[in-house]
Coordinates of C-alpha atoms in Angstrom, one line a residue:
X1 CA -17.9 -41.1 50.8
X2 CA -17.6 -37.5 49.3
X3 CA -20.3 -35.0 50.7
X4 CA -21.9 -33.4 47.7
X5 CA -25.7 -31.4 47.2
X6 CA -29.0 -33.8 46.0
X7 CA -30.7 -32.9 43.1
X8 CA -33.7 -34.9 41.7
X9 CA -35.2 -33.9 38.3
X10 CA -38.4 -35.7 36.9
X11 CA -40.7 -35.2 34.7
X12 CA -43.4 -37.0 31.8
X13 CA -41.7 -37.5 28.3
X14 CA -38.3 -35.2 29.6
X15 CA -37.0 -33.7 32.8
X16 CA -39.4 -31.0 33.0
X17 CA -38.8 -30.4 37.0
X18 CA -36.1 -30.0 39.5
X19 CA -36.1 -30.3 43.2
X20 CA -32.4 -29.9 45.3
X21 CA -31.0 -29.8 48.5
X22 CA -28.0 -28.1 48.9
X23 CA -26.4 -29.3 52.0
X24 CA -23.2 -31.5 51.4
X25 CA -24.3 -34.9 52.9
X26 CA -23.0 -38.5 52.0
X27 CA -26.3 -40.1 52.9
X28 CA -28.7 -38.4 50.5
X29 CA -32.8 -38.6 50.7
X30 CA -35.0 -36.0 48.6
X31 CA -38.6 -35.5 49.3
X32 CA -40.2 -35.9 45.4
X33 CA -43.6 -34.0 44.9
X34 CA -45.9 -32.5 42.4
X35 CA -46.4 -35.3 40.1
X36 CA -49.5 -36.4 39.0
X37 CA -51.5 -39.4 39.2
X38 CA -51.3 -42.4 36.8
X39 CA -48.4 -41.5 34.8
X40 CA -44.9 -42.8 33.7
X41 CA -42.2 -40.3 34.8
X42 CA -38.7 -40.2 34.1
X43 CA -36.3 -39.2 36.9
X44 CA -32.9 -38.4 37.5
X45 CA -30.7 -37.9 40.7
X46 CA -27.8 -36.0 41.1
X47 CA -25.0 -36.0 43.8
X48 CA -21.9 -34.2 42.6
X49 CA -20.6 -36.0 39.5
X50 CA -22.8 -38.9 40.2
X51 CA -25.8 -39.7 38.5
X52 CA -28.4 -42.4 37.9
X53 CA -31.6 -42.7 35.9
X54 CA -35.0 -44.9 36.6
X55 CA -38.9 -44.1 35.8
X56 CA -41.8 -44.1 38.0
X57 CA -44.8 -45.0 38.3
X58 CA -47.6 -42.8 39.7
X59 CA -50.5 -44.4 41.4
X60 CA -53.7 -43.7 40.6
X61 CA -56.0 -40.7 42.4
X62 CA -58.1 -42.3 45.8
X63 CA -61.7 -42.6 44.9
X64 CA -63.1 -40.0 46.9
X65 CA -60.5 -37.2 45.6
X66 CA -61.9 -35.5 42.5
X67 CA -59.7 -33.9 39.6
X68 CA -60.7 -30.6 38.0
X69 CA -61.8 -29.8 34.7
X70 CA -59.8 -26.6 33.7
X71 CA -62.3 -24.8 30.9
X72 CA -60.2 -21.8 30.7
X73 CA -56.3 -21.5 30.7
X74 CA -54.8 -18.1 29.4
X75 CA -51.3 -18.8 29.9
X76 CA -50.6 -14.9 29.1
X77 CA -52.8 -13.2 31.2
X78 CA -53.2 -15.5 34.2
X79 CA -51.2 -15.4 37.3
X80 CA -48.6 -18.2 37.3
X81 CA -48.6 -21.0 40.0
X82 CA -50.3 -23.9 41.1
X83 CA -53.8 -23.7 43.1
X84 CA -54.1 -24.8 47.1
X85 CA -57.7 -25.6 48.3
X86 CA -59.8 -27.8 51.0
X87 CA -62.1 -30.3 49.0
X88 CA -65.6 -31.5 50.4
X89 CA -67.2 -34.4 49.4
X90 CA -71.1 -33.6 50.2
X91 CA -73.6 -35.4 51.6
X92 CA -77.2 -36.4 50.4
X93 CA -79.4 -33.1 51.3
X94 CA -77.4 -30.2 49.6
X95 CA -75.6 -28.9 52.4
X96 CA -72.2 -29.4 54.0
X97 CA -72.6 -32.8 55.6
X98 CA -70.3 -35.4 54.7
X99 CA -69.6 -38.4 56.3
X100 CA -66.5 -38.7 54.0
X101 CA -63.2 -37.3 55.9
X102 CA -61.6 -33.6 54.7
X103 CA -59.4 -33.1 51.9
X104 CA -56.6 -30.4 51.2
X105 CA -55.3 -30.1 47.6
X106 CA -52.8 -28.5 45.5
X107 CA -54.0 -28.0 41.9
X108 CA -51.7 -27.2 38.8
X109 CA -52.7 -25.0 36.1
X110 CA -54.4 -28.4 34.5
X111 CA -56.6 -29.1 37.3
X112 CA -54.7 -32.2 38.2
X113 CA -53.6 -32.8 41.8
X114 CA -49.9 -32.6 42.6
X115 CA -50.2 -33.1 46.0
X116 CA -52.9 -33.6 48.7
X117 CA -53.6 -35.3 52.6
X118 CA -56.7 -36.9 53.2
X119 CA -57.2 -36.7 56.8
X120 CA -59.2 -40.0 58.0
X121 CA -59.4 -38.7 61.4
X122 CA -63.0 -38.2 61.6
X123 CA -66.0 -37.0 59.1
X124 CA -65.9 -33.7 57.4
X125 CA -68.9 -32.2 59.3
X126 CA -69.4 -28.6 57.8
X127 CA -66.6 -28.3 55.2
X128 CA -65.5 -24.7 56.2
X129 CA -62.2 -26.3 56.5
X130 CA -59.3 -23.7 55.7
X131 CA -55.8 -24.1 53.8
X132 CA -52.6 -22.3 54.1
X133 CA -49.7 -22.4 52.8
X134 CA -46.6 -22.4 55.4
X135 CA -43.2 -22.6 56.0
X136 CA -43.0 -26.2 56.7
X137 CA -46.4 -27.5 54.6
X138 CA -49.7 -26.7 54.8
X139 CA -51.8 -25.8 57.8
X140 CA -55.2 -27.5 57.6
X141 CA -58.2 -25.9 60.0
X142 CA -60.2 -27.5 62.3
X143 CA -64.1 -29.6 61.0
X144 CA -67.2 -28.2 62.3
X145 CA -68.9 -29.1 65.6
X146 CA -65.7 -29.6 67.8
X147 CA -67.9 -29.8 70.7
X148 CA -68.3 -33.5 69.6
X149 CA -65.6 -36.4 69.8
X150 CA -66.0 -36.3 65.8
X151 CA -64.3 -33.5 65.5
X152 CA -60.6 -32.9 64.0
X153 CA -58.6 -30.4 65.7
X154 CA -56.1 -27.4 63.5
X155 CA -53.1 -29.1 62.1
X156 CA -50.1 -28.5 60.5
X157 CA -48.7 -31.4 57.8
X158 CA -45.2 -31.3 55.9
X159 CA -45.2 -32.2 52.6
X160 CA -44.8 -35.7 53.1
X161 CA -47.9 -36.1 55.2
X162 CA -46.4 -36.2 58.6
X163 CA -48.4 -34.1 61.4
X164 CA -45.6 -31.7 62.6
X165 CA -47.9 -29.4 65.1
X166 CA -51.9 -30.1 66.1
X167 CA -53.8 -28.2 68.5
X168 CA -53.4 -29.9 72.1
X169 CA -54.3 -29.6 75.5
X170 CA -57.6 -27.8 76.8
X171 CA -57.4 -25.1 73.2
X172 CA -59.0 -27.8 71.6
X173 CA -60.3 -30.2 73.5
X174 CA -63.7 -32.1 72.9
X175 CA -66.3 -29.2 74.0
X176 CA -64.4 -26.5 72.8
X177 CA -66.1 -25.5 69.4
X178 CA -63.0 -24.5 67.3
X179 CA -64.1 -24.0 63.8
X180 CA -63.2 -22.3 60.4
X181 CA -60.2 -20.1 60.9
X182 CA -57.0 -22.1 61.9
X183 CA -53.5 -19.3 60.5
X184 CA -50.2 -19.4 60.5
X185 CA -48.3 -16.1 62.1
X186 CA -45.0 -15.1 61.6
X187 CA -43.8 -16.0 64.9
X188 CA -44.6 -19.3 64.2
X189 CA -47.6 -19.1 66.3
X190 CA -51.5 -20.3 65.3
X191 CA -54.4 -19.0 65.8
X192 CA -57.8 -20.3 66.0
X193 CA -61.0 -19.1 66.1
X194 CA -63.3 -20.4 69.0
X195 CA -67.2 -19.6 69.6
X196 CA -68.1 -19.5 73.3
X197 CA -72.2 -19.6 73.8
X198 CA -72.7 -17.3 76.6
X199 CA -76.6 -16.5 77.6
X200 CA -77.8 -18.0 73.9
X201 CA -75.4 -16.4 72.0
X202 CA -72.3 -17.7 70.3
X203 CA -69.6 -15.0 70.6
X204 CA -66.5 -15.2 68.4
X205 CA -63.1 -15.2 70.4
X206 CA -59.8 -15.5 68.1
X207 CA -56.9 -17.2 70.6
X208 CA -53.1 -17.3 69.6
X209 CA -51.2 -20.1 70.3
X210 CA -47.6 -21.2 70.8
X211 CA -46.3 -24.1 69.5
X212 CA -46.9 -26.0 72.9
X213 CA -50.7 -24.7 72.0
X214 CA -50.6 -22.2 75.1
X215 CA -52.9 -19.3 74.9
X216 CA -50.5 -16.3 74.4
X217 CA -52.9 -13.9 73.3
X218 CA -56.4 -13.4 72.5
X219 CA -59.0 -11.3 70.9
X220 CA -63.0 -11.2 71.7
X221 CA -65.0 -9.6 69.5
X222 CA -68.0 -9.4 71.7
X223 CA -65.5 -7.0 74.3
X224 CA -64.8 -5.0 71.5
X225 CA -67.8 -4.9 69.6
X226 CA -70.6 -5.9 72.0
X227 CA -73.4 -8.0 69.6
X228 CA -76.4 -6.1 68.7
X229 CA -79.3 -5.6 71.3
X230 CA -81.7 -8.9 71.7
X231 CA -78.8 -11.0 69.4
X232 CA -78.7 -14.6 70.1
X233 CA -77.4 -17.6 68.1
X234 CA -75.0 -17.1 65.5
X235 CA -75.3 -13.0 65.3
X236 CA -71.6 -12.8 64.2
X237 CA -70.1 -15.8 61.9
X238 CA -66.5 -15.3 62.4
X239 CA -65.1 -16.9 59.5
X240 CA -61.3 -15.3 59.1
X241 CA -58.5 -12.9 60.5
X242 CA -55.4 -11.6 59.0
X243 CA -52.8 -10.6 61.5
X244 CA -49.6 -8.5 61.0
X245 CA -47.9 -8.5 63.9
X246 CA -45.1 -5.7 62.4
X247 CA -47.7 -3.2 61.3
X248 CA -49.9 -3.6 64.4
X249 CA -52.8 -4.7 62.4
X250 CA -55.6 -7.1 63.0
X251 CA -58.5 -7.6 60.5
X252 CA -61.1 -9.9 61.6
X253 CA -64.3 -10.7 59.6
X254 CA -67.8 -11.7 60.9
X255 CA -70.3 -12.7 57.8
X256 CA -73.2 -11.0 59.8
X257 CA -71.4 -7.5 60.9
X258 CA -68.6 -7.4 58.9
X259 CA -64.8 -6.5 58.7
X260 CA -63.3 -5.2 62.3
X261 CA -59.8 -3.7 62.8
X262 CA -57.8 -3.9 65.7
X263 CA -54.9 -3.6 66.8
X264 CA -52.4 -6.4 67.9
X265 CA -50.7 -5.1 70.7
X266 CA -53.6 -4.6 73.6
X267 CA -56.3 -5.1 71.1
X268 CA -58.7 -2.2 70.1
X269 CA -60.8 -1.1 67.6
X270 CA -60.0 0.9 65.0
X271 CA -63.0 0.8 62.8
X272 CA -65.7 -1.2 61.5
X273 CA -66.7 -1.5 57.1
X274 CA -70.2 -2.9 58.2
X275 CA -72.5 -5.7 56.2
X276 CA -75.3 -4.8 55.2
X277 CA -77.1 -8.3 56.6
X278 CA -77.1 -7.8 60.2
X279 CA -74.9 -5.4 61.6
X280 CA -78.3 -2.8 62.4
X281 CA -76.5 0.3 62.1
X282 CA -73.3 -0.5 63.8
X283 CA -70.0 0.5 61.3
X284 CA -67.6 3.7 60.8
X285 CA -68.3 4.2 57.7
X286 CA -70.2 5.5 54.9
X287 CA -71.0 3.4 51.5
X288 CA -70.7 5.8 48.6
X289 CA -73.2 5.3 47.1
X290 CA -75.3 3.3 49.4
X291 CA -76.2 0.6 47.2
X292 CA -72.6 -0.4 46.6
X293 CA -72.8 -2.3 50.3
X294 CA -71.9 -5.8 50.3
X295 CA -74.1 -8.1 52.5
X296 CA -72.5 -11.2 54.0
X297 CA -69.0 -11.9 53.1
X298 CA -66.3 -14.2 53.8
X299 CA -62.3 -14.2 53.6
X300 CA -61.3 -10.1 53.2
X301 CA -58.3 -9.7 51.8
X302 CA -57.1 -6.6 52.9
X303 CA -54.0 -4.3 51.5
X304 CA -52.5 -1.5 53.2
X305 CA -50.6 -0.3 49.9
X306 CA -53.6 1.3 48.5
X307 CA -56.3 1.0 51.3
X308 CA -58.5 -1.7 49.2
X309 CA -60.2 -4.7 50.4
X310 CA -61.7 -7.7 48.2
X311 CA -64.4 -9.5 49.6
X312 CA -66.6 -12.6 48.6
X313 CA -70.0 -11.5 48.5
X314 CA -72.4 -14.3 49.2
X315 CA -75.0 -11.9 48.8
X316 CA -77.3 -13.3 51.3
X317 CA -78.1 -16.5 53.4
X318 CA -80.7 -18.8 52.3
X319 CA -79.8 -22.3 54.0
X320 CA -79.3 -24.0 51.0
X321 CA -77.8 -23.6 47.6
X322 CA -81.5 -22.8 46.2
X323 CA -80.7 -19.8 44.0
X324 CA -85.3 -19.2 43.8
X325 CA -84.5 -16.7 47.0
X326 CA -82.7 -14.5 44.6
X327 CA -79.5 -14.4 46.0
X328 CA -76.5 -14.2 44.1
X329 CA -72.3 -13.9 44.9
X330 CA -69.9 -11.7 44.0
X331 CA -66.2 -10.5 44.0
X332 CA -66.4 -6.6 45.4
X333 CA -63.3 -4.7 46.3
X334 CA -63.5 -1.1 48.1
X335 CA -60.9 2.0 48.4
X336 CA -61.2 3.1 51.9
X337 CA -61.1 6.8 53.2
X338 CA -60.4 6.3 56.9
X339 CA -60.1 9.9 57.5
X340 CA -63.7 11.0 55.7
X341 CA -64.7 7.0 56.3
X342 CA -66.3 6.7 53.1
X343 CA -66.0 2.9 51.3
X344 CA -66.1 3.4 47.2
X345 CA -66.7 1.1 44.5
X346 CA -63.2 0.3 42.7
X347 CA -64.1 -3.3 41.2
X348 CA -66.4 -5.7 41.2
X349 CA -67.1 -9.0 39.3
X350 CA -69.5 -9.6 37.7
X351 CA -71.1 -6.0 38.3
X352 CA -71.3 -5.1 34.9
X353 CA -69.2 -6.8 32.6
X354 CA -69.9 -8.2 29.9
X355 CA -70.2 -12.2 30.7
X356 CA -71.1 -14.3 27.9
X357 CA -71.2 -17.5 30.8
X358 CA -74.6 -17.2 32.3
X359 CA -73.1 -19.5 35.6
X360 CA -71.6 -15.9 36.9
X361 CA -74.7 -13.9 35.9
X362 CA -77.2 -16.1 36.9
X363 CA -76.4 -19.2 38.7
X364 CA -73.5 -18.4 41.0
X365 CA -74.2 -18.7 44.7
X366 CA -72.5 -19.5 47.3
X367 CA -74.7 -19.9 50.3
X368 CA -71.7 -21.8 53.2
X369 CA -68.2 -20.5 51.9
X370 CA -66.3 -18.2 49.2
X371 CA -63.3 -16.5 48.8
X372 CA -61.7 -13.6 47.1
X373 CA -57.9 -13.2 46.5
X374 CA -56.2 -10.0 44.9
X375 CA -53.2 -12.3 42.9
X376 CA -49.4 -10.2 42.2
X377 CA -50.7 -9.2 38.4
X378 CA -54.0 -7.7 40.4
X379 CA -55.9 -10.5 39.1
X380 CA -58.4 -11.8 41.7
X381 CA -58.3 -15.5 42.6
X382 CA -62.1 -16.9 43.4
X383 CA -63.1 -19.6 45.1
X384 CA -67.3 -20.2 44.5
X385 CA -67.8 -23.2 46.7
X386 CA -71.4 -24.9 46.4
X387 CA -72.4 -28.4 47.1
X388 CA -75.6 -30.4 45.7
X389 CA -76.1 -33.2 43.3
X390 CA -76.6 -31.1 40.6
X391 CA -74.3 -28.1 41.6
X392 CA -70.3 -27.7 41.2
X393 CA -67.7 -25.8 43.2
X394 CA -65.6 -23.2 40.6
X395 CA -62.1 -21.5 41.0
X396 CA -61.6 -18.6 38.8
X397 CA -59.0 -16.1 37.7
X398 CA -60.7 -13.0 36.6
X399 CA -58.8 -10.0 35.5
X400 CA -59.5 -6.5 35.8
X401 CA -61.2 -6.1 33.0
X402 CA -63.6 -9.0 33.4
X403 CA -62.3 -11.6 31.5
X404 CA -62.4 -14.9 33.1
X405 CA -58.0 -16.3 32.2
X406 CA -58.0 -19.8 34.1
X407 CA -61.3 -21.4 35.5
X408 CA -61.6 -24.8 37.1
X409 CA -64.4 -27.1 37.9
X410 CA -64.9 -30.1 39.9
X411 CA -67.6 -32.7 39.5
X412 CA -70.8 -32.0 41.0
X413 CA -71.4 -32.5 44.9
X414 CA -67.9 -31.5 45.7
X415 CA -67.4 -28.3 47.5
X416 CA -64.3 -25.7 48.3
X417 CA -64.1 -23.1 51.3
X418 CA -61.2 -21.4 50.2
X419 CA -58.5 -21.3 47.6
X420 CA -54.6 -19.7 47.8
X421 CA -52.6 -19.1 44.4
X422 CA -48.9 -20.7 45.3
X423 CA -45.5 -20.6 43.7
X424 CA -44.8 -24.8 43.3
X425 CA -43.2 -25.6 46.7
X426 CA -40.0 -26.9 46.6
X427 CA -39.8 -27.4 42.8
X428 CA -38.4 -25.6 40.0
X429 CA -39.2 -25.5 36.7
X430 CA -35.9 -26.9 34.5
X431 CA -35.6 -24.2 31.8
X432 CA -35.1 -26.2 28.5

């Protein structure tokens, strides 16, 4: 009958985390996560002076949800934090058809999940499914081929698994093909990316909506950068946007053509860093020296402080994850001039650094998704998605200098789109 805070600490052989609540309630509830599977903890709640102890018994992982197999773990030189990422489970033919449903995953430094949503609301069709990290829990984006009933639309899910926003009304309806890119703004709006097939060709349009999924505001790339003469099909890939609404920025990606800026207010284009695949001598600037050029990418991470952008590389599109084409991924980060428009070389991995793992040199290729992330130590976060019965997905922490400081694997046949280093939500590490 006294209101008082909630604490909860748990953890296996000790109390090794905490999670609280400070609001002085007499009817206290605390959401408990980041534990891992199969495992005896001990826990211990708090409420003022009160306090009880108990264990717990994790269940195990669901079948279809694979752990990771963390090779590489330097503790020192690594960026802290736990790892957020979609997981596919792939089909029989080597590319991204799964009849199994999609999967979003937080990883600790182990390679064990903490936390994860299995969404059995319809198949995982193309497994460019992306993960971000929000305010309330993690938004999940929308399966391929939304045009079909099998489709799942954009959702947003707390940490205990409840659906707290999805994409409604005519946005996403069945014949809408919403795919790839569902973000989280700082208004609280989302945005989704939509491809509307006009005379054969699928033109990316980026729509923001409000929480009632109303279109508030919207950005077509074919307006702003009309498709190459004679394009048709898929001449653009949209795959990802970054908006800051304070700075007036937009930065929207196309594999094909490459990274657009915008502004936010009345959208209009600033510039275009162009790919060397198929944007046939559209872009603003000038690749110093020429070879330097990346050729498909996904995911840019962009950052104003310095003018730099990371890409993923895929380095070229063969259909499949055969490597005999000669294509091979990398992480590539530019310095951008934008008043002589000149993109230089300031890092790339594995360029040439000296790689005793002949995977990175040789095998990696990443032919559907990727992702390249510049972490707060400057590291870069990589996420080398592949799927195949003999092929495996890796996320890697590479530092500047080339070394490889925390690398995990999954089991063969199981592919990522993207990957996001987190600080643990909600918990705390107890310091001893």
């Amino acid at each position: 009958d006294v209101a008082a805070e909630s604490r909860v600490q748990f953890g296996v052989g000790g109390l090794e985390w905490e999670i609280s609540d400070a609001a002085m309630v007499t009817e206290h509830r605390v959401l408990v996560i980041g534990m891992r599977a199969s495992q005896m903890y001990s826990i211990k709640a708090f409420s003022g002076t009160a306090s009880g102890d108990t264990t717990f018994q994790t269940q195990a992982l669901p079948a279809l949800l694979p752990a990771g197999t963390v090779m590489i773990n330097d503790t020192a030189k690594r960026a802290p934090g736990w790892t957020l990422v979609n997981v596919q489970k792939g089909g029989p033919d080597n590319r991204p058809r799964s009849a199994d449903p999609p999967m979003a995953v937080i990883y600790d430094e182990q390679g064990r999940p903490v936390w994860y949503t299995i969404d059995v609301g319809g198949p995982d069709i193309g497994g460019a499914v992306s993960t971000q990290l929000t305010d309330k829990g993690v938004l999940i984006g929308p399966t391929w081929n939304q045009q079909t009933t099998n489709g799942i639309r954009p959702r947003e899910v707390d940490f205990a698994g409840n659906v707290i926003w999805e994409c409604e009304h005519t946005a996403c309806d069945p014949g809408k093909n919403v795919t790839h890119e569902a973000v989280k703004l700082s208004n609280e709006h989302y945005v989704i990316l939509e491809y509307v097939t006009t005379g054969g060709a699928q033109n990316p349009i980026y729509r923001e909506l409000d929480a009632n999924s109303q279109v508030v505001w919207t950005l077509d790339w074919n307006r702003l950068l009309p498709a190459p003469s004679g394009s048709t099909g898929d001449w653009c890939h949209a795959n990802a946007i970054t908006i800051d609404i304070q700075r007036n920025e937009v930065f929207a990606n196309c594999r094909w053509m490459g990274l657009l800026k915008t502004t936010y207010t009345n959208p209009t284009k600033q510039w275009l860093l162009p790919a060397a695949y198929g944007s046939k001598g559209q872009g603003d600037f000038t690749y110093s020296p020429t070879s330097i050029q990346f050729s498909d990418a996904h995911a840019p991470d962009f950052h104003p402080d310095d003018n730099t952008v990371i890409f993923y590389d895929n380095g070229g599109w063969s259909g499949s994850v055969d490597t005999t084409a000669g294509y091979h991924s990398r992480a590539i980060e530019y310095k951008l001039d934008t008043t002589a428009m000149t993109a230089t070389l300031s890092w790339e991995f594995p360029g040439t650094f000296n790689v005793t793992d002949t995977w990175y040199t040789q095998t990696w290729y990443s032919p559907f998704w990727g992702d390249a992330d510049r972490l707060a130590n400057r590291n870069v976060l990589v996420a080398a998605g592949a799927i195949g019965a003999t092929r495996h997905s890796r996320v890697f922490e590479v530092a500047r200098d080339g070394q490889i400081v925390w690398e995990m694997r999954l089991p063969n046949n199981y592919g990522v789109y993207r990957s996001e280093r987190i600080a643990p939500p909600l918990v705390r590490a107890i310091t001893q």
